[in-house]
mmCIF file of C-alpha atoms and ligand atoms in Angstrom:
data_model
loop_
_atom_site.group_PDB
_atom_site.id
_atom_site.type_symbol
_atom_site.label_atom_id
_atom_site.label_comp_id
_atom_site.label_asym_id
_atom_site.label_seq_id
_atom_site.Cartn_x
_atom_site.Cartn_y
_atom_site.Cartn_z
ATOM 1 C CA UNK A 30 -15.897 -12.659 19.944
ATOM 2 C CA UNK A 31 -17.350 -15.277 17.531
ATOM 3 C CA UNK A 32 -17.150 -15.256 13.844
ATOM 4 C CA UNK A 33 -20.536 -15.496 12.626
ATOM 5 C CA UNK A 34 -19.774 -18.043 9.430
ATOM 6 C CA UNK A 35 -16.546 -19.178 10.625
ATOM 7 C CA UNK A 36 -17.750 -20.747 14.519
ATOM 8 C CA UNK A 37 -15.798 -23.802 14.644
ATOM 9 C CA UNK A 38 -12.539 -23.275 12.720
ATOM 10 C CA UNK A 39 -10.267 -26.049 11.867
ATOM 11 C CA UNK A 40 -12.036 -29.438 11.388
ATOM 12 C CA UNK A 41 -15.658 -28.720 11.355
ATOM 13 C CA UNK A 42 -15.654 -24.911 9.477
ATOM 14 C CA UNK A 43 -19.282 -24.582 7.594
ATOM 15 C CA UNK A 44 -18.686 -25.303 3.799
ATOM 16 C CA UNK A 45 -18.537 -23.428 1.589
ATOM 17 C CA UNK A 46 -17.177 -20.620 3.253
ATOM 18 C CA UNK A 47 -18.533 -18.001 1.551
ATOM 19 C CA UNK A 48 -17.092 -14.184 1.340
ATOM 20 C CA UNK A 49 -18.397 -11.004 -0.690
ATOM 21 C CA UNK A 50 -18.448 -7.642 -0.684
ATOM 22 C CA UNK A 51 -17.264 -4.983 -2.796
ATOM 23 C CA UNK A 52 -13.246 -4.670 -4.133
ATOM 24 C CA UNK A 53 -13.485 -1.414 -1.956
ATOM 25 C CA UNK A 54 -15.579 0.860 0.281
ATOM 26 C CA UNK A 55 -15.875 3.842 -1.343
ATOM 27 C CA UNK A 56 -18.820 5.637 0.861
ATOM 28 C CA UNK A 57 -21.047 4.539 3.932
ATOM 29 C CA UNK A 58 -24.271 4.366 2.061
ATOM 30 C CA UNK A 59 -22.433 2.181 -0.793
ATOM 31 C CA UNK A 60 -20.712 -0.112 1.798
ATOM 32 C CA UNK A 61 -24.078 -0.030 3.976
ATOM 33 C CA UNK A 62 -26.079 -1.260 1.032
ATOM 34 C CA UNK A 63 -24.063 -3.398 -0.385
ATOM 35 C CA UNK A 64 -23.359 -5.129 2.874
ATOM 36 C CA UNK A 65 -27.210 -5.530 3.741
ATOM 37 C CA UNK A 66 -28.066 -7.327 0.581
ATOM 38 C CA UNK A 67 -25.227 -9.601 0.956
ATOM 39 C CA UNK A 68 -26.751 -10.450 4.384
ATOM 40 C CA UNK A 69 -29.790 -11.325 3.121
ATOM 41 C CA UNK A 70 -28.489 -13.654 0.780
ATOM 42 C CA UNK A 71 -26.955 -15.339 4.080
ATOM 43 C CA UNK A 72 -23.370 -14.072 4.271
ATOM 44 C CA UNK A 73 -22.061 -12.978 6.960
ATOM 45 C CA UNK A 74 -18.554 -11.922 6.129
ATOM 46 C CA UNK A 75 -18.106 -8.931 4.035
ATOM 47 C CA UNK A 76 -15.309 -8.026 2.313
ATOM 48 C CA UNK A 77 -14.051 -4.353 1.958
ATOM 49 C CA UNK A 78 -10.132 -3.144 1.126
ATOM 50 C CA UNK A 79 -9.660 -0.062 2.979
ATOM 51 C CA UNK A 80 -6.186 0.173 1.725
ATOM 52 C CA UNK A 81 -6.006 -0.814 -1.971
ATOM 53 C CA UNK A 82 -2.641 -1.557 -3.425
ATOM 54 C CA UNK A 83 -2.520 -0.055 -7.365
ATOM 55 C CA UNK A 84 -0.883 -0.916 -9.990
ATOM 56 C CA UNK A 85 -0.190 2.924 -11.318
ATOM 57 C CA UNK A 86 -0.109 5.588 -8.770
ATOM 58 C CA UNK A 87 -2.890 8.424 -9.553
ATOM 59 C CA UNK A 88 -5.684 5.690 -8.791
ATOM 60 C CA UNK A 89 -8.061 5.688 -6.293
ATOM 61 C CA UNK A 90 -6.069 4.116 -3.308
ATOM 62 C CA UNK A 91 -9.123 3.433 -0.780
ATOM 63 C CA UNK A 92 -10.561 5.503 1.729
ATOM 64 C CA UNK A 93 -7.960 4.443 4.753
ATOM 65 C CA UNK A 94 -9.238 5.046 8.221
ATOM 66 C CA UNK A 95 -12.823 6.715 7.138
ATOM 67 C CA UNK A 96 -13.582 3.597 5.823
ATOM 68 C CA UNK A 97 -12.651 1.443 9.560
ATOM 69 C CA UNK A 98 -15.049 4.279 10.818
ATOM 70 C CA UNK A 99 -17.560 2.980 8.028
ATOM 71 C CA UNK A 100 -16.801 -0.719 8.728
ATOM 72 C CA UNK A 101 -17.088 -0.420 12.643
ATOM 73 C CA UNK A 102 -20.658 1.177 12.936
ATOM 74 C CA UNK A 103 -22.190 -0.891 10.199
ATOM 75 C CA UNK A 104 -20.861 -4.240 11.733
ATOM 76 C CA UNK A 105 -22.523 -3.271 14.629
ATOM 77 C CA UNK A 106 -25.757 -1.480 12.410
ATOM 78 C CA UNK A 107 -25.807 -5.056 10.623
ATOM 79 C CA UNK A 108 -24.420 -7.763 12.795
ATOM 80 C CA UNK A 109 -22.140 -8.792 10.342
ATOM 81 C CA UNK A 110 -18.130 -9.356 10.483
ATOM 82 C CA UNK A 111 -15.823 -7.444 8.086
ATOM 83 C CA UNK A 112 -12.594 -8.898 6.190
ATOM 84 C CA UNK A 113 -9.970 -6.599 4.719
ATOM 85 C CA UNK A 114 -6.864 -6.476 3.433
ATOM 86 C CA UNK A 115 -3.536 -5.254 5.382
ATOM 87 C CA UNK A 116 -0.664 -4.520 4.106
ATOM 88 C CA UNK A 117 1.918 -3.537 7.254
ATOM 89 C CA UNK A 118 1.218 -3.333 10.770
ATOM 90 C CA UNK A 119 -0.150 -0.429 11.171
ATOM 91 C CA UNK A 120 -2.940 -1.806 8.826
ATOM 92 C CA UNK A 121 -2.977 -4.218 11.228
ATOM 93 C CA UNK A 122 -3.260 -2.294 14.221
ATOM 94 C CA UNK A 123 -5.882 0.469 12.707
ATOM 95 C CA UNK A 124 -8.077 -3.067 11.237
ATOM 96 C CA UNK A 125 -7.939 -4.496 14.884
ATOM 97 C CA UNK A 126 -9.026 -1.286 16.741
ATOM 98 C CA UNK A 127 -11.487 -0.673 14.240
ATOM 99 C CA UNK A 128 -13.012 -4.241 14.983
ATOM 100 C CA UNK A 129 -12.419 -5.819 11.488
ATOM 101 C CA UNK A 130 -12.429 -9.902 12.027
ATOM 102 C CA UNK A 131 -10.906 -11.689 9.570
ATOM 103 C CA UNK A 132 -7.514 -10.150 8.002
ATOM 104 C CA UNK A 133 -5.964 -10.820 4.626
ATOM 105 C CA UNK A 134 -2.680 -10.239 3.198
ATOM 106 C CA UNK A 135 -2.849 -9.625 -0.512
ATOM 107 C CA UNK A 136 -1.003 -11.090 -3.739
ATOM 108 C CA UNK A 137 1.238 -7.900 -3.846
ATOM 109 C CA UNK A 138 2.525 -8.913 -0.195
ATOM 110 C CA UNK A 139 2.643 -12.111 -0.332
ATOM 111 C CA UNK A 140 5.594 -11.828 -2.578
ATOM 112 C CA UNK A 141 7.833 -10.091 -0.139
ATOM 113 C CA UNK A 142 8.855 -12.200 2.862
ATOM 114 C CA UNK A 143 9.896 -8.847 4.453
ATOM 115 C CA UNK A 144 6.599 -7.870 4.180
ATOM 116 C CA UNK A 145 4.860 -10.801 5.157
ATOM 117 C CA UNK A 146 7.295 -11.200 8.266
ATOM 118 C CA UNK A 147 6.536 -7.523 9.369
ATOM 119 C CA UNK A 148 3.270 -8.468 9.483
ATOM 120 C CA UNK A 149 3.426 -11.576 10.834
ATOM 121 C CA UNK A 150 5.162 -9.998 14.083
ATOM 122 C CA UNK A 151 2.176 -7.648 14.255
ATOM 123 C CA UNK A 152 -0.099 -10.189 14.646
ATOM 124 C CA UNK A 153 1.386 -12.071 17.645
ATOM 125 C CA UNK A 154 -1.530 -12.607 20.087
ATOM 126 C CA UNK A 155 -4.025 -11.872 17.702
ATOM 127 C CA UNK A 156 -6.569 -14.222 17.593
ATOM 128 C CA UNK A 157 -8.487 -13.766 14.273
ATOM 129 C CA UNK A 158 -8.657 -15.305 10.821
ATOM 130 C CA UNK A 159 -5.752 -14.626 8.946
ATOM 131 C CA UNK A 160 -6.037 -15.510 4.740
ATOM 132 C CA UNK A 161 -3.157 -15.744 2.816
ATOM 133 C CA UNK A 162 -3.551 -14.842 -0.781
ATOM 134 C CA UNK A 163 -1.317 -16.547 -3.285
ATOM 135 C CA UNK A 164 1.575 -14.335 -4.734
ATOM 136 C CA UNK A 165 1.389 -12.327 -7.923
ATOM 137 C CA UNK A 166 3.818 -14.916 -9.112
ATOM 138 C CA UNK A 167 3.346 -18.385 -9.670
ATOM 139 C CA UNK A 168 5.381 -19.915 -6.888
ATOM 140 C CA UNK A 169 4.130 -22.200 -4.509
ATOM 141 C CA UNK A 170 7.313 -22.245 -2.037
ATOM 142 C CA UNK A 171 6.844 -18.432 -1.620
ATOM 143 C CA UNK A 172 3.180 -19.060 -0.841
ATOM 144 C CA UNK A 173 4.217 -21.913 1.572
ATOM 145 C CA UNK A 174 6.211 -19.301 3.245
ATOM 146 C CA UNK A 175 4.038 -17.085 4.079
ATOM 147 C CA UNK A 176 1.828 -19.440 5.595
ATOM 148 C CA UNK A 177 4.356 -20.916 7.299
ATOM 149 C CA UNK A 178 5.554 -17.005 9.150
ATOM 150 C CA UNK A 179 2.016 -16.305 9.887
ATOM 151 C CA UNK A 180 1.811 -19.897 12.186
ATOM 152 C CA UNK A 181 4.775 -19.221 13.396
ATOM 153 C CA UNK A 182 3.066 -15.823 14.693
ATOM 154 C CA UNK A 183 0.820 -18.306 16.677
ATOM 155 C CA UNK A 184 -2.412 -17.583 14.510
ATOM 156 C CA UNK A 185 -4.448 -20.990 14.408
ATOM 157 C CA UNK A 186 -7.226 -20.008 11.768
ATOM 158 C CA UNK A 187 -5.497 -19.538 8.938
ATOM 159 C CA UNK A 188 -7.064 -19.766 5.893
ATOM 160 C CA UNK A 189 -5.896 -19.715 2.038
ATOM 161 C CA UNK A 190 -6.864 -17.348 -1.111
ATOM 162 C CA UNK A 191 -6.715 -18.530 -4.938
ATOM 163 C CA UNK A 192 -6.640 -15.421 -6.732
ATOM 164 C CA UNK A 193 -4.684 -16.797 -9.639
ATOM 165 C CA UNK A 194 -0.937 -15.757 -11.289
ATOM 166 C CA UNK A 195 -0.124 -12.629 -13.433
ATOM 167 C CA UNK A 196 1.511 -13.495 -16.478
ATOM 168 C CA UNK A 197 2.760 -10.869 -19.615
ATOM 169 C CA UNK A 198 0.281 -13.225 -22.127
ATOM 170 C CA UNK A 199 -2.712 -11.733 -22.948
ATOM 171 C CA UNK A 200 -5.517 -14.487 -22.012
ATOM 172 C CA UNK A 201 -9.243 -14.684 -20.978
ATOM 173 C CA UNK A 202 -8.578 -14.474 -17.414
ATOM 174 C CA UNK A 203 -6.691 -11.504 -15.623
ATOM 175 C CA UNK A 204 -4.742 -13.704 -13.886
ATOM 176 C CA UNK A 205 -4.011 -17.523 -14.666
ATOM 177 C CA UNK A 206 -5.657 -20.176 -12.813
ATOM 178 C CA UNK A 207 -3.346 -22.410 -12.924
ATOM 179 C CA UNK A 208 -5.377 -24.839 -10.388
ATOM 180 C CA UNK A 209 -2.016 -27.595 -10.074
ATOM 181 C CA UNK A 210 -0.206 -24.639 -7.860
ATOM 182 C CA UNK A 211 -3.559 -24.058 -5.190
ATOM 183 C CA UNK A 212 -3.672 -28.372 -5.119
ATOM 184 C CA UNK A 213 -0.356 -28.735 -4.655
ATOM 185 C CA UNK A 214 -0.642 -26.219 -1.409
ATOM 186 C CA UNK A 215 -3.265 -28.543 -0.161
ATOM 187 C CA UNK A 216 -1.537 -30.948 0.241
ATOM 188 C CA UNK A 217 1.061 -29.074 1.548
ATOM 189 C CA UNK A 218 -2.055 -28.065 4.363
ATOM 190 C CA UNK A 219 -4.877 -30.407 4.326
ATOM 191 C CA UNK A 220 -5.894 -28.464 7.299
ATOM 192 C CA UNK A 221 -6.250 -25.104 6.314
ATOM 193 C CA UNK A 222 -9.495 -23.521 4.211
ATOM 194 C CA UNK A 223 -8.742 -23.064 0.858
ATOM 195 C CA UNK A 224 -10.949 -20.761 -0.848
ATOM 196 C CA UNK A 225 -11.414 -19.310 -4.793
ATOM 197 C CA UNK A 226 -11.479 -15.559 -5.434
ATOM 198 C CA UNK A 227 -12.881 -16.174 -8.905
ATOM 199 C CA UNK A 228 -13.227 -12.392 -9.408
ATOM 200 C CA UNK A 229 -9.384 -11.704 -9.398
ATOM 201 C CA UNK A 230 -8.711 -14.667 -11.441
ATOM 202 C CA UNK A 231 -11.715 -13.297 -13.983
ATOM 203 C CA UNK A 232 -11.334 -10.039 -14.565
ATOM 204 C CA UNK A 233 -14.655 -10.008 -15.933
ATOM 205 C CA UNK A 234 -18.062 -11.112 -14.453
ATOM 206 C CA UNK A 235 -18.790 -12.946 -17.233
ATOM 207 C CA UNK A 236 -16.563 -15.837 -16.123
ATOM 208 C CA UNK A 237 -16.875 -16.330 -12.773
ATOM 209 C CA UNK A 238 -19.672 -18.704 -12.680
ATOM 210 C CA UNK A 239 -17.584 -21.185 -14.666
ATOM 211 C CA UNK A 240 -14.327 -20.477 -12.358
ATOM 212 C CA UNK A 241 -16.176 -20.828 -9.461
ATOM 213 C CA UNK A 242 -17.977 -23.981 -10.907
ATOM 214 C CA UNK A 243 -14.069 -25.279 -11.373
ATOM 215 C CA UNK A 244 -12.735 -24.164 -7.831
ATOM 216 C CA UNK A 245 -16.381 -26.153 -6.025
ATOM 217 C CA UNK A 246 -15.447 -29.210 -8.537
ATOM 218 C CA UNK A 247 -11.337 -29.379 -6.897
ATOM 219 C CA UNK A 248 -12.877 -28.751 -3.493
ATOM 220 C CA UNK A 249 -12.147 -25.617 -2.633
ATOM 221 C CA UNK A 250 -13.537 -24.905 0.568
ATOM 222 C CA UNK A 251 -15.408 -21.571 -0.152
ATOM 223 C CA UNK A 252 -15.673 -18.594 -2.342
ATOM 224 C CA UNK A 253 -14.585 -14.667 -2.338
ATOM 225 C CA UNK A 254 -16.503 -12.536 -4.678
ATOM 226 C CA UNK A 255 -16.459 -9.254 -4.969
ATOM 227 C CA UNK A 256 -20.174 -8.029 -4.953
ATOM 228 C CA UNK A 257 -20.873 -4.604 -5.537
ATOM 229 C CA UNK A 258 -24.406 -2.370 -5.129
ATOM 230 C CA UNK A 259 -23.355 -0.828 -9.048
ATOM 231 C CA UNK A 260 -20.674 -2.403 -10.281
ATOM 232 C CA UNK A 261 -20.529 -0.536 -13.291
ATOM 233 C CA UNK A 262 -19.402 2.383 -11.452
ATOM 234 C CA UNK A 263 -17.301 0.836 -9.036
ATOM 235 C CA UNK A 264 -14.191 2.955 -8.055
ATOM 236 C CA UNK A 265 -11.829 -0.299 -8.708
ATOM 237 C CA UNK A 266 -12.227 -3.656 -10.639
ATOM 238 C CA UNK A 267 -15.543 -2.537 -12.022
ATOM 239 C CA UNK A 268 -15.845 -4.906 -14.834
ATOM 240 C CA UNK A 269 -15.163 -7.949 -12.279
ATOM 241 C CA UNK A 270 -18.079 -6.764 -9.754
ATOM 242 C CA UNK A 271 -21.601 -8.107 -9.478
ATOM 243 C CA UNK A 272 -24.934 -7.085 -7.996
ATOM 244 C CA UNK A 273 -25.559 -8.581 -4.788
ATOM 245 C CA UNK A 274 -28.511 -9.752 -7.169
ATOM 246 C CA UNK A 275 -26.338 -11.663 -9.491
ATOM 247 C CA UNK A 276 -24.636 -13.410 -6.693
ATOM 248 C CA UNK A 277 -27.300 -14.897 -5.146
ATOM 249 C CA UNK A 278 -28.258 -16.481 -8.896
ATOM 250 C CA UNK A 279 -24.434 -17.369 -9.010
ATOM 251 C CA UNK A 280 -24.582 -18.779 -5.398
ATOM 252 C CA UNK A 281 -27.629 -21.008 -6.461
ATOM 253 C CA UNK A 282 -26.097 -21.862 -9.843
ATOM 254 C CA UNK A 283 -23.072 -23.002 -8.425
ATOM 255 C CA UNK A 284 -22.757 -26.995 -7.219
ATOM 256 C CA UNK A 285 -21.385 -27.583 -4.284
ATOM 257 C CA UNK A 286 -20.591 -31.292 -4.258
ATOM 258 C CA UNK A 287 -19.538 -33.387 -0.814
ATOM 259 C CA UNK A 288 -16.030 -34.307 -0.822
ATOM 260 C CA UNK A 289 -16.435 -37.786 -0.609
ATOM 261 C CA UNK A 290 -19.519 -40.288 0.144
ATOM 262 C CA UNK A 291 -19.855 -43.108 3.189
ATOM 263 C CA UNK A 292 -22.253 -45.263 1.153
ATOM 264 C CA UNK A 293 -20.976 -48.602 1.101
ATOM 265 C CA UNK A 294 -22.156 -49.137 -2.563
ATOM 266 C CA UNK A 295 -20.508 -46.061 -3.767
ATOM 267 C CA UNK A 296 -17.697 -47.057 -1.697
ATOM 268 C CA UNK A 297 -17.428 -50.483 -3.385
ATOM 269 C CA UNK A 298 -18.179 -49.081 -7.348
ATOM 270 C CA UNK A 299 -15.323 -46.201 -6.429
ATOM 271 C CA UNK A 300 -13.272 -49.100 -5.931
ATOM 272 C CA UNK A 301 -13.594 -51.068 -8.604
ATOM 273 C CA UNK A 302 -13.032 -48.294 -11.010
ATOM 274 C CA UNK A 303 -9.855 -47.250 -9.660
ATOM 275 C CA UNK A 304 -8.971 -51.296 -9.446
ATOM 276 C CA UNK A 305 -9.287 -50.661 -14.144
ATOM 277 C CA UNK A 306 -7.876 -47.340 -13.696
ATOM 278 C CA UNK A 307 -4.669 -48.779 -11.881
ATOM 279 C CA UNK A 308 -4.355 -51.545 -14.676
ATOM 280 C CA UNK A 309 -4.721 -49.773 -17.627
ATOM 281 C CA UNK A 310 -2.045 -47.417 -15.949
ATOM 282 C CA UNK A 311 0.587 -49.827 -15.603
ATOM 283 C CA UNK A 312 -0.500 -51.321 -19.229
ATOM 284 C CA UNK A 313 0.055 -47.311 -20.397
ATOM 285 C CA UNK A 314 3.761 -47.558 -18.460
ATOM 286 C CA UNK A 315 4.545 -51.222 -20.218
ATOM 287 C CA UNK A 316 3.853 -49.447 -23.397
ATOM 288 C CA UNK A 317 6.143 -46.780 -22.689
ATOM 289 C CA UNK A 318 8.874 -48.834 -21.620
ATOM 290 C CA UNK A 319 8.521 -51.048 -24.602
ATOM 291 C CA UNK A 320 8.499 -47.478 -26.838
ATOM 292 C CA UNK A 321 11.967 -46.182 -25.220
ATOM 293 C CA UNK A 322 13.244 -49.616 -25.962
ATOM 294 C CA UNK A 323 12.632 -49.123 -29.508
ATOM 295 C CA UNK A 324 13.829 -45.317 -28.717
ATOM 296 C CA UNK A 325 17.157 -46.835 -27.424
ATOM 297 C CA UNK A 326 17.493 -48.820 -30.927
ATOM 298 C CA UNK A 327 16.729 -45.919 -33.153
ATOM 299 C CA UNK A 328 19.568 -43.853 -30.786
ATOM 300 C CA UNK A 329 22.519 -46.642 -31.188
ATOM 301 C CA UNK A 330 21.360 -46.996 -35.638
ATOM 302 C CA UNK A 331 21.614 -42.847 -36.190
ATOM 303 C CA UNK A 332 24.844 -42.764 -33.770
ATOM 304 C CA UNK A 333 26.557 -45.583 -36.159
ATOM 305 C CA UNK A 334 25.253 -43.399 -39.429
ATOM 306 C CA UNK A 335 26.689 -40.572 -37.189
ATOM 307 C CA UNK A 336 23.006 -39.022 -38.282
ATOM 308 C CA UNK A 337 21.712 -36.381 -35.974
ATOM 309 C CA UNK A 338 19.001 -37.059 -33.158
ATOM 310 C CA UNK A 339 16.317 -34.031 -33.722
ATOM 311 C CA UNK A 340 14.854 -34.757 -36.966
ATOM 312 C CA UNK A 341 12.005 -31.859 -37.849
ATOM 313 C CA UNK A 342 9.841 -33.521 -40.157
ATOM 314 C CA UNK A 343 9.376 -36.602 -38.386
ATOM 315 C CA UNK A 344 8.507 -34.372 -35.289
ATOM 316 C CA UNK A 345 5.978 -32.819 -37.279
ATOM 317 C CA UNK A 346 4.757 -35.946 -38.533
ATOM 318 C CA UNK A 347 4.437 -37.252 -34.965
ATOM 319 C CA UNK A 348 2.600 -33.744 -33.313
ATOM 320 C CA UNK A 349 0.198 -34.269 -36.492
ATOM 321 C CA UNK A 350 -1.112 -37.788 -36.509
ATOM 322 C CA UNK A 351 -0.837 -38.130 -32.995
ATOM 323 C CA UNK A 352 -3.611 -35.613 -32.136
ATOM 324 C CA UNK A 353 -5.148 -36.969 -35.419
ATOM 325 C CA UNK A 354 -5.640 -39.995 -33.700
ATOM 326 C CA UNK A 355 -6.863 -38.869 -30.250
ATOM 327 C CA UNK A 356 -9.076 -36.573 -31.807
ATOM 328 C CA UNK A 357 -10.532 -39.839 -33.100
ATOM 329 C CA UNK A 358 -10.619 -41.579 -29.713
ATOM 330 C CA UNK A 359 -12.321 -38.705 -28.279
ATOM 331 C CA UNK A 360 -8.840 -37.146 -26.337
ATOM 332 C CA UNK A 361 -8.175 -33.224 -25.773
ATOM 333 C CA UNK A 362 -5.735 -32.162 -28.328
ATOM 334 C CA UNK A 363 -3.740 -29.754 -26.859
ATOM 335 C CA UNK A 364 -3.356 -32.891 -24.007
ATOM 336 C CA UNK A 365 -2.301 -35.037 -26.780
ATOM 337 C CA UNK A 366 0.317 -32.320 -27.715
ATOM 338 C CA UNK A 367 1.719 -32.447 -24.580
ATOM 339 C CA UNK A 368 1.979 -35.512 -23.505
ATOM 340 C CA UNK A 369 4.052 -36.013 -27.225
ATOM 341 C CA UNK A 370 6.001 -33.296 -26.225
ATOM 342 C CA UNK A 371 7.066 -34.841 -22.718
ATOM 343 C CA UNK A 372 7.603 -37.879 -24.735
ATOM 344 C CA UNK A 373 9.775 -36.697 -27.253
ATOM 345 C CA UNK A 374 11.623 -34.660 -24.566
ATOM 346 C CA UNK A 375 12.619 -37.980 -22.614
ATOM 347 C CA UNK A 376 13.260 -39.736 -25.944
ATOM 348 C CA UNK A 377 15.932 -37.234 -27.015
ATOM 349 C CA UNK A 378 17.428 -37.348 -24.036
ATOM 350 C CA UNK A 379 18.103 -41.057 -23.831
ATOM 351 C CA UNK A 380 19.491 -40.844 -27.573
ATOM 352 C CA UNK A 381 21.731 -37.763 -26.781
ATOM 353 C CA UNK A 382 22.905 -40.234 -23.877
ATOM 354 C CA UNK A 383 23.614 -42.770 -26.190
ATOM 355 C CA UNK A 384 25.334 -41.022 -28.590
ATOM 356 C CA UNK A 385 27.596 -39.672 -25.818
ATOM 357 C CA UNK A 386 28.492 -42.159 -24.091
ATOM 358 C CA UNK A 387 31.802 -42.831 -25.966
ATOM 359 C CA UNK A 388 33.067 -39.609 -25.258
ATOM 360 C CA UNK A 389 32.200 -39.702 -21.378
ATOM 361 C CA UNK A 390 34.403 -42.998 -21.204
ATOM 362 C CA UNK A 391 37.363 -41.249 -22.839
ATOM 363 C CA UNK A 392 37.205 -38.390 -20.496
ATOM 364 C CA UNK A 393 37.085 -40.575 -17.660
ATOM 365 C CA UNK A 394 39.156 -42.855 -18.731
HETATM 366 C C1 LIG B 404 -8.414 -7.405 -3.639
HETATM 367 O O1 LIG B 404 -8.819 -8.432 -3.104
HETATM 368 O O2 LIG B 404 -9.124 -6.412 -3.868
HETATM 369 C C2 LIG B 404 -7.027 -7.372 -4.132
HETATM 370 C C3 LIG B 404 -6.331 -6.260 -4.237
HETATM 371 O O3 LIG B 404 -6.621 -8.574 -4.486
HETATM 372 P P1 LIG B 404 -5.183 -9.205 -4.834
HETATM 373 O O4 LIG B 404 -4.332 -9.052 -3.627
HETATM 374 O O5 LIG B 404 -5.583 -10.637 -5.082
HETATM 375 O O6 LIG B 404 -4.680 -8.522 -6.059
HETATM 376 MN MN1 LIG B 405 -10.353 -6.005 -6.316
#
């Protein structure tokens, strides 16, 4: 059967991909309506979990196999193909028989490669979309892995979920973007979709138009939101849900650039850019190497006053002016702090070398 919104998998996939429906279906007329205004906004793939994996027991835990029941007469009511998440393979095998089309497997398995492979086995000679959320955790290898058993399964449209990384610091999001970890796994698969679930990464809806904004502006392939008919009284993530309203305002607010251009005078401007950009970088590394130099120096003049290499205040003094300065030359401070603190890292390394060095001879010699 075709996938309406997902024809031609692989190379020539519509962009953005686009995914919403509510975190879960709680009853037929709430799943019904929430799914027809979604349509009309032009989505075809709606979301629903069926089975929803809680944090603390005693919460509601989705509505199981009434809700496939739900999903399978309103696909056919509507026209429109159903995602969900599973879990094990019998979520697999109720989904399939129930006629759900595109599968995902959530953060909370993606951590356990038992899980993952139990799943992956159920899936052999299935031929439907498969997502892969990122785990809880942020670790690429383990979401590498996952990938990796569910082509070994033989599934050939696979496609990847950002939902961002827990972490025990209380920030603005609910779980942290960090966007290197999603990049990184693109190059890892330049092939396979990568899409943003900006609600799971928000928390709240108030921020999803500016993480969805970021995930369109790293090329992301497509979106996930979780659209709800009331969202205020949504039986899970409530304060992350919008109205099917709100996300077609979001969907129009959002810019989705293309990935690159074929004009020949963009082509040749791009080029000359990046022809500055690669000689002020090697200008930025001559600097540095003439810095360490000077680094070396300082190292060999405290070992001889047999002074120590960390030394607080001028640390201070450095973190201060430093981002002083950028601040000046219109630079990010907290990127100015960093890049200090790489710096210095690297600097008191090659001093601790130096001071060393007399001592490695003796033992070796
Ligand atoms: C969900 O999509 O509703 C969900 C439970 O997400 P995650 O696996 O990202 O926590
Ligand atoms: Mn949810």
């Amino acid at each position: 059967m075709e996938i309406k919104g997902l024809k031609s998998w692989g190379e020539s996939y519509k962009r953005p991909l686009l995914i919403a429906g509510p975190c879960s279906a709680e009853t037929e007329e709430q799943l019904y309506d929430t799914a027809k205004a979604i349509k009309q906004l032009g989505i075809n793939i709606i979301r629903a979990g069926v089975w929803k994996p809680r944090t603390r027991p005693n919460s509601f835990e989705g509505m199981g196999l009434q809700a496939l029941k739900w999903i399978r007469d309103i696909k056919s009511e509507l026209g429109v193909s159903f995602a969900t998440e599973v879990a094990s393979p019998l979520h697999v095998q109720e989904a399939l028989y129930h006629g759900v089309d595109v599968l995902w497997i959530g953060a909370r398995s993606t951590v356990n490669p038992f899980t993952v492979q139990d799943i992956a086995d159920s899936l052999k000679g299935v031929d439907k979309p498969v997502f892969v959320k990122n785990p809880v955790n942020p670790d690429l290898s383990l979401w590498i892995g996952a990938i990796e058993r569910i082509q070994n399964a033989g599934i050939k449209k696979i496609g990847a979920i950002h939902r961002g990384f827990s972490s025990y610091q209380k920030t603005r999001f609910r779980n942290q973007p960090n966007w290197r970890i999603p990049l990184d796994l693109k190059k890892t698969f330049p092939d396979i979709p990568l899409i943003c679930d900006p609600s799971h990464i928000a928390g709240q809806r108030s921020i999803i138009l500016e993480i969805s904004q970021r995930a369109a502006d790293l090329d992301f392939d497509g979106l996930i939101i979780e659209t709800h008919r009331d969202p205020d009284n949504a039986w899970s993530d409530a304060k992350q849900q919008v109205t099917p309203e709100r996300l077609g305002e979001l969907l129009n607010e959002i810019k989705f650039r293309k990935p690159t251009s074929r004009n020949k005078e963009y082509i040749i401007h791009l080029e000359e850019m990046r022809d500055q950009i690669d000689h002020l970088d090697y200008e930025l590394f001559e600097v540095l190497s003439a810095r360490m130099k000077i680094v070396d120096q300082i190292g060999h003049f405290k070992k001889n006053n047999n002074v120590v290499i960390f030394q607080k205040n001028r640390w201070k003094e450095i973190i201060d002016t430093r981002t002083e300065w950028a601040k000046k030359l219109d630079l990010n401070s907290d990127f100015t702090e960093d890049l200090f603190k790489l710096i210095h890292e690297n600097a008191i390394r090659r001093q601790a070398e130096i001071m060393n060095q007399d001592k490695k001879k003796k033992r070796n010699g």
